[in-house]
PDB file of C-alpha atoms in Angstrom:
ATOM      1  CA  MET A   1      21.187  18.854  -5.436  1.00  0.00           C
ATOM      2  CA  LYS A   2      19.490  21.955  -5.655  1.00  0.00           C
ATOM      3  CA  ASN A   3      15.974  21.090  -6.227  1.00  0.00           C
ATOM      4  CA  ALA A   4      15.105  18.726  -3.055  1.00  0.00           C
ATOM      5  CA  PHE A   5      13.574  19.459  -0.027  1.00  0.00           C
ATOM      6  CA  PHE A   6      13.950  16.252   2.238  1.00  0.00           C
ATOM      7  CA  VAL A   7      10.657  15.689   4.638  1.00  0.00           C
ATOM      8  CA  THR A   8      11.339  14.704   8.082  1.00  0.00           C
ATOM      9  CA  ALA A   9       9.631  14.224  11.428  1.00  0.00           C
ATOM     10  CA  SER A  10       9.301  11.909  14.491  1.00  0.00           C
ATOM     11  CA  ILE A  11       6.428   9.534  14.399  1.00  0.00           C
ATOM     12  CA  ALA A  12       2.964  10.606  13.769  1.00  0.00           C
ATOM     13  CA  CYS A  13       3.723  13.936  13.285  1.00  0.00           C
ATOM     14  CA  GLY A  14       2.184  14.625   9.762  1.00  0.00           C
ATOM     15  CA  LYS A  15       5.268  14.140   7.408  1.00  0.00           C
ATOM     16  CA  SER A  16       2.842  11.926   5.159  1.00  0.00           C
ATOM     17  CA  THR A  17       0.257  14.288   5.391  1.00  0.00           C
ATOM     18  CA  PHE A  18       2.630  16.921   4.110  1.00  0.00           C
ATOM     19  CA  ILE A  19       3.778  14.814   1.011  1.00  0.00           C
ATOM     20  CA  GLN A  20      -0.104  14.160   0.168  1.00  0.00           C
ATOM     21  CA  ILE A  21      -0.554  18.070  -0.072  1.00  0.00           C
ATOM     22  CA  ALA A  22       2.381  18.693  -2.348  1.00  0.00           C
ATOM     23  CA  ASN A  23       1.521  15.901  -4.427  1.00  0.00           C
ATOM     24  CA  SER A  24      -2.166  17.348  -4.586  1.00  0.00           C
ATOM     25  CA  MET A  25      -0.487  21.031  -5.801  1.00  0.00           C
ATOM     26  CA  GLY A  26       1.290  19.346  -8.683  1.00  0.00           C
ATOM     27  CA  PHE A  27       4.889  18.089  -6.881  1.00  0.00           C
ATOM     28  CA  GLN A  28       6.646  14.894  -7.143  1.00  0.00           C
ATOM     29  CA  SER A  29       7.924  13.183  -4.381  1.00  0.00           C
ATOM     30  CA  ILE A  30      10.229  10.401  -3.155  1.00  0.00           C
ATOM     31  CA  SER A  31       9.143   8.061  -0.301  1.00  0.00           C
ATOM     32  CA  ALA A  32      11.849   6.244   1.847  1.00  0.00           C
ATOM     33  CA  ASP A  33       9.058   4.144   3.614  1.00  0.00           C
ATOM     34  CA  GLU A  34       7.594   2.777   0.180  1.00  0.00           C
ATOM     35  CA  ILE A  35      10.821   1.991  -1.277  1.00  0.00           C
ATOM     36  CA  ALA A  36      11.669   0.128   2.226  1.00  0.00           C
ATOM     37  CA  HIS A  37       8.221  -1.857   1.635  1.00  0.00           C
ATOM     38  CA  GLU A  38       9.548  -2.511  -1.907  1.00  0.00           C
ATOM     39  CA  ILE A  39      12.803  -3.881  -0.414  1.00  0.00           C
ATOM     40  CA  LEU A  40      11.494  -5.923   2.486  1.00  0.00           C
ATOM     41  CA  ASP A  41       8.843  -7.685  -0.238  1.00  0.00           C
ATOM     42  CA  ARG A  42      11.753  -8.177  -2.282  1.00  0.00           C
ATOM     43  CA  TYR A  43      13.950 -10.051   0.291  1.00  0.00           C
ATOM     44  CA  SER A  44      11.466 -11.491   2.384  1.00  0.00           C
ATOM     45  CA  LEU A  45      13.005 -14.677   2.713  1.00  0.00           C
ATOM     46  CA  GLU A  46      16.232 -13.780   3.433  1.00  0.00           C
ATOM     47  CA  LEU A  47      14.831 -11.497   6.311  1.00  0.00           C
ATOM     48  CA  ALA A  48      12.813 -14.238   7.461  1.00  0.00           C
ATOM     49  CA  GLN A  49      15.787 -16.205   8.227  1.00  0.00           C
ATOM     50  CA  ILE A  50      17.951 -13.767   9.697  1.00  0.00           C
ATOM     51  CA  PHE A  51      15.276 -12.718  12.270  1.00  0.00           C
ATOM     52  CA  LEU A  52      14.263 -15.998  12.925  1.00  0.00           C
ATOM     53  CA  LYS A  53      16.416 -16.154  16.291  1.00  0.00           C
ATOM     54  CA  PHE A  54      14.950 -12.856  17.435  1.00  0.00           C
ATOM     55  CA  ASN A  55      11.185 -13.895  17.362  1.00  0.00           C
ATOM     56  CA  THR A  56      10.961 -15.152  20.930  1.00  0.00           C
ATOM     57  CA  LYS A  57       7.150 -15.215  20.525  1.00  0.00           C
ATOM     58  CA  ASN A  58       7.105 -17.481  17.455  1.00  0.00           C
ATOM     59  CA  GLN A  59       4.901 -15.150  15.404  1.00  0.00           C
ATOM     60  CA  LYS A  60       4.757 -15.744  11.787  1.00  0.00           C
ATOM     61  CA  LEU A  61       7.307 -13.720   9.884  1.00  0.00           C
ATOM     62  CA  LEU A  62       6.289 -14.534   6.493  1.00  0.00           C
ATOM     63  CA  LYS A  63       2.527 -14.635   5.308  1.00  0.00           C
ATOM     64  CA  GLU A  64       0.742 -16.556   2.650  1.00  0.00           C
ATOM     65  CA  ASN A  65       1.900 -15.281   0.187  1.00  0.00           C
ATOM     66  CA  LYS A  66       5.324 -15.059   1.658  1.00  0.00           C
ATOM     67  CA  LYS A  67       5.946 -11.505   2.082  1.00  0.00           C
ATOM     68  CA  ILE A  68       7.288 -10.526   5.226  1.00  0.00           C
ATOM     69  CA  ASP A  69       4.933  -9.136   7.842  1.00  0.00           C
ATOM     70  CA  ARG A  70       6.070  -5.921   8.651  1.00  0.00           C
ATOM     71  CA  LYS A  71       3.791  -5.715  11.728  1.00  0.00           C
ATOM     72  CA  VAL A  72       5.488  -8.986  13.027  1.00  0.00           C
ATOM     73  CA  LEU A  73       8.902  -7.599  11.711  1.00  0.00           C
ATOM     74  CA  GLY A  74       8.298  -4.483  13.733  1.00  0.00           C
ATOM     75  CA  ASP A  75       7.039  -5.968  16.910  1.00  0.00           C
ATOM     76  CA  ILE A  76      10.363  -7.478  16.912  1.00  0.00           C
ATOM     77  CA  ILE A  77      13.004  -4.707  16.384  1.00  0.00           C
ATOM     78  CA  PHE A  78      11.325  -2.448  18.426  1.00  0.00           C
ATOM     79  CA  SER A  79      11.741  -4.847  21.408  1.00  0.00           C
ATOM     80  CA  ASN A  80      15.771  -5.676  20.400  1.00  0.00           C
ATOM     81  CA  GLN A  81      18.431  -2.888  19.643  1.00  0.00           C
ATOM     82  CA  GLU A  82      20.478  -5.769  17.856  1.00  0.00           C
ATOM     83  CA  ALA A  83      17.506  -6.822  15.244  1.00  0.00           C
ATOM     84  CA  LYS A  84      16.741  -3.131  14.595  1.00  0.00           C
ATOM     85  CA  LYS A  85      20.758  -2.619  13.920  1.00  0.00           C
ATOM     86  CA  MET A  86      20.488  -5.534  11.655  1.00  0.00           C
ATOM     87  CA  LEU A  87      17.419  -4.620   9.612  1.00  0.00           C
ATOM     88  CA  GLU A  88      19.178  -1.261   9.724  1.00  0.00           C
ATOM     89  CA  ASP A  89      22.300  -2.318   8.048  1.00  0.00           C
ATOM     90  CA  PHE A  90      20.933  -4.679   5.741  1.00  0.00           C
ATOM     91  CA  THR A  91      18.206  -2.321   4.075  1.00  0.00           C
ATOM     92  CA  HIS A  92      19.338   1.412   4.785  1.00  0.00           C
ATOM     93  CA  PRO A  93      22.203   0.604   2.000  1.00  0.00           C
ATOM     94  CA  LYS A  94      19.599  -0.337  -0.742  1.00  0.00           C
ATOM     95  CA  ILE A  95      17.243   2.572   0.165  1.00  0.00           C
ATOM     96  CA  ARG A  96      19.868   5.136  -0.040  1.00  0.00           C
ATOM     97  CA  THR A  97      20.937   3.679  -3.482  1.00  0.00           C
ATOM     98  CA  ARG A  98      17.066   3.659  -4.705  1.00  0.00           C
ATOM     99  CA  ILE A  99      16.363   7.263  -3.481  1.00  0.00           C
ATOM    100  CA  LEU A 100      19.425   8.669  -5.293  1.00  0.00           C
ATOM    101  CA  GLU A 101      18.901   7.076  -8.514  1.00  0.00           C
ATOM    102  CA  GLN A 102      15.202   8.837  -8.230  1.00  0.00           C
ATOM    103  CA  MET A 103      16.716  11.877  -7.325  1.00  0.00           C
ATOM    104  CA  GLN A 104      19.123  12.177 -10.147  1.00  0.00           C
ATOM    105  CA  ILE A 105      16.024  11.728 -12.379  1.00  0.00           C
ATOM    106  CA  LEU A 106      13.759  14.258 -10.838  1.00  0.00           C
ATOM    107  CA  GLU A 107      17.067  16.774 -10.626  1.00  0.00           C
ATOM    108  CA  LYS A 108      16.745  16.679 -14.366  1.00  0.00           C
ATOM    109  CA  GLU A 109      13.242  18.490 -14.215  1.00  0.00           C
ATOM    110  CA  ASN A 110      15.068  21.268 -12.242  1.00  0.00           C
ATOM    111  CA  LYS A 111      11.817  21.873 -10.244  1.00  0.00           C
ATOM    112  CA  PRO A 112      11.555  21.594  -6.513  1.00  0.00           C
ATOM    113  CA  TYR A 113      10.162  17.822  -5.195  1.00  0.00           C
ATOM    114  CA  PHE A 114      10.407  16.251  -1.973  1.00  0.00           C
ATOM    115  CA  VAL A 115      11.796  13.412  -0.478  1.00  0.00           C
ATOM    116  CA  GLU A 116      10.242  11.851   2.604  1.00  0.00           C
ATOM    117  CA  ILE A 117      12.626  10.394   4.946  1.00  0.00           C
ATOM    118  CA  PRO A 118      11.409   9.724   8.625  1.00  0.00           C
ATOM    119  CA  LEU A 119      15.144   8.928   9.906  1.00  0.00           C
ATOM    120  CA  PHE A 120      16.453  11.756   8.200  1.00  0.00           C
ATOM    121  CA  PHE A 121      18.946  13.069  10.800  1.00  0.00           C
ATOM    122  CA  GLU A 122      19.027   9.628  12.460  1.00  0.00           C
ATOM    123  CA  SER A 123      20.656   7.966   9.355  1.00  0.00           C
ATOM    124  CA  LYS A 124      23.054  10.640   8.348  1.00  0.00           C
ATOM    125  CA  ALA A 125      22.904   9.242   4.593  1.00  0.00           C
ATOM    126  CA  TYR A 126      21.769  12.300   3.269  1.00  0.00           C
ATOM    127  CA  GLU A 127      23.507  15.419   4.619  1.00  0.00           C
ATOM    128  CA  ASN A 128      23.859  18.431   2.332  1.00  0.00           C
ATOM    129  CA  LEU A 129      21.887  16.926  -0.815  1.00  0.00           C
ATOM    130  CA  GLY A 130      18.907  19.436   0.271  1.00  0.00           C
ATOM    131  CA  LYS A 131      17.293  21.641   2.571  1.00  0.00           C
ATOM    132  CA  VAL A 132      15.719  20.078   5.408  1.00  0.00           C
ATOM    133  CA  ILE A 133      12.060  20.545   6.051  1.00  0.00           C
ATOM    134  CA  LEU A 134      10.763  19.394   9.895  1.00  0.00           C
ATOM    135  CA  ILE A 135       7.413  18.619  10.427  1.00  0.00           C
ATOM    136  CA  TYR A 136       6.771  19.548  14.095  1.00  0.00           C
ATOM    137  CA  SER A 137       4.592  18.141  17.417  1.00  0.00           C
ATOM    138  CA  PRO A 138       5.450  17.892  20.725  1.00  0.00           C
ATOM    139  CA  LYS A 139       6.198  14.281  22.008  1.00  0.00           C
ATOM    140  CA  GLU A 140       2.730  13.898  23.636  1.00  0.00           C
ATOM    141  CA  LEU A 141       0.573  14.674  21.109  1.00  0.00           C
ATOM    142  CA  SER A 142       2.765  12.677  19.112  1.00  0.00           C
ATOM    143  CA  LEU A 143       2.361   9.706  21.467  1.00  0.00           C
ATOM    144  CA  LYS A 144      -1.239  10.399  21.564  1.00  0.00           C
ATOM    145  CA  ARG A 145      -1.925  10.274  17.955  1.00  0.00           C
ATOM    146  CA  LEU A 146       0.221   7.251  17.263  1.00  0.00           C
ATOM    147  CA  MET A 147      -1.669   5.473  20.074  1.00  0.00           C
ATOM    148  CA  LYS A 148      -4.892   6.509  17.895  1.00  0.00           C
ATOM    149  CA  ARG A 149      -3.758   5.411  14.893  1.00  0.00           C
ATOM    150  CA  ASP A 150      -1.824   2.010  15.269  1.00  0.00           C
ATOM    151  CA  ASN A 151      -4.197   1.033  18.452  1.00  0.00           C
ATOM    152  CA  LEU A 152      -1.466   0.654  20.634  1.00  0.00           C
ATOM    153  CA  ASN A 153      -1.256   1.435  24.394  1.00  0.00           C
ATOM    154  CA  LEU A 154       0.709   4.039  25.961  1.00  0.00           C
ATOM    155  CA  LYS A 155       4.051   1.554  26.389  1.00  0.00           C
ATOM    156  CA  ALA A 156       4.157   0.150  22.897  1.00  0.00           C
ATOM    157  CA  ALA A 157       3.820   3.615  21.878  1.00  0.00           C
ATOM    158  CA  LYS A 158       6.277   4.823  23.488  1.00  0.00           C
ATOM    159  CA  LYS A 159       8.821   2.019  22.423  1.00  0.00           C
ATOM    160  CA  ARG A 160       8.349   2.907  18.811  1.00  0.00           C
ATOM    161  CA  LEU A 161       8.604   6.775  19.349  1.00  0.00           C
ATOM    162  CA  TYR A 162      11.793   6.611  21.536  1.00  0.00           C
ATOM    163  CA  THR A 163      13.638   4.977  19.395  1.00  0.00           C
ATOM    164  CA  GLN A 164      14.191   7.874  17.268  1.00  0.00           C
ATOM    165  CA  MET A 165      15.914  11.026  18.085  1.00  0.00           C
ATOM    166  CA  ASP A 166      14.211  13.579  20.332  1.00  0.00           C
ATOM    167  CA  ILE A 167      12.214  15.940  18.128  1.00  0.00           C
ATOM    168  CA  GLU A 168      13.620  18.996  19.938  1.00  0.00           C
ATOM    169  CA  GLU A 169      16.860  17.862  18.950  1.00  0.00           C
ATOM    170  CA  LYS A 170      15.416  17.403  15.289  1.00  0.00           C
ATOM    171  CA  LEU A 171      14.064  21.142  15.856  1.00  0.00           C
ATOM    172  CA  LYS A 172      17.542  22.649  15.936  1.00  0.00           C
ATOM    173  CA  LYS A 173      18.923  20.955  12.965  1.00  0.00           C
ATOM    174  CA  ALA A 174      16.231  21.720  10.418  1.00  0.00           C
ATOM    175  CA  ASP A 175      15.958  24.597   7.948  1.00  0.00           C
ATOM    176  CA  LEU A 176      12.613  25.024   7.483  1.00  0.00           C
ATOM    177  CA  ILE A 177      10.013  23.876  10.602  1.00  0.00           C
ATOM    178  CA  ILE A 178       6.175  23.248  10.035  1.00  0.00           C
ATOM    179  CA  LYS A 179       4.270  22.986  13.194  1.00  0.00           C
ATOM    180  CA  ASN A 180       1.311  20.368  13.380  1.00  0.00           C
ATOM    181  CA  THR A 181       0.125  21.506  17.158  1.00  0.00           C
ATOM    182  CA  SER A 182      -3.326  22.017  16.545  1.00  0.00           C
ATOM    183  CA  SER A 183      -6.289  21.154  13.773  1.00  0.00           C
ATOM    184  CA  TYR A 184      -5.930  19.797  10.492  1.00  0.00           C
ATOM    185  CA  ALA A 185      -6.940  22.856   9.253  1.00  0.00           C
ATOM    186  CA  ASP A 186      -4.215  25.326  10.610  1.00  0.00           C
ATOM    187  CA  PHE A 187      -1.394  22.560   9.630  1.00  0.00           C
ATOM    188  CA  GLU A 188      -2.841  22.259   5.754  1.00  0.00           C
ATOM    189  CA  LYS A 189      -2.780  25.802   5.587  1.00  0.00           C
ATOM    190  CA  GLU A 190       0.832  26.457   7.134  1.00  0.00           C
ATOM    191  CA  CYS A 191       1.807  23.359   4.686  1.00  0.00           C
ATOM    192  CA  ILE A 192       0.207  24.939   1.128  1.00  0.00           C
ATOM    193  CA  LEU A 193       2.046  28.373   2.366  1.00  0.00           C
ATOM    194  CA  THR A 194       5.556  26.838   2.572  1.00  0.00           C
ATOM    195  CA  ILE A 195       5.326  25.043  -0.264  1.00  0.00           C
ATOM    196  CA  LYS A 196       4.106  28.196  -2.255  1.00  0.00           C
ATOM    197  CA  LYS A 197       7.042  29.970  -1.157  1.00  0.00           C
ATOM    198  CA  ILE A 198       9.090  27.035  -2.488  1.00  0.00           C
ATOM    199  CA  SER A 199       7.393  27.132  -5.668  1.00  0.00           C
ATOM    200  CA  LYS A 200       8.177  30.981  -6.088  1.00  0.00           C
ATOM    201  CA  GLY A 201      12.100  30.069  -4.751  1.00  0.00           C
ATOM    202  CA  ILE A 202      11.146  32.551  -1.859  1.00  0.00           C
ATOM    203  CA  ILE A 203      12.603  29.583   0.248  1.00  0.00           C
TER     204      ILE A 203
END
């Protein structure tokens, strides 16, 4: 799809911030995370039954509104590889179908748009569908940001970050790289520059 630019990163690198900047500049975007949340809500009761056997801490998988508690689900899948794979097998095909539907709609407008997919390289489900932008931060910096953002200790933060492909491996695979290694102002400046180049067809 000629107008698609996939945006990926490791956790807490700044991909959502890039999308916010692009949206503020008038570009449309698709979020795999938002679609995943919709699917989790739609299949909450079914998922609660699937993951009941992995819930060794006996946490409440469903909130009062009968929607899956994403924090509890996260605690389960980040501590159990089998549970993580089961969740991915259940949700990823549904997410991919919805993303492709939305991409088909945006392609008709014949303008650049962005698709935010955290696990782009891990999933291998969107290869050759567009250029890939990697938001890059070294692991140590991502860990610090993740601990601060989600109020996690170092062990919990590592558990989440290290389930993903190493950021240095992603660096070798991306078409475009935006570094988020210093101040927000510097990162914002580089994001805007890249987006302007994309809008002009330079990249």
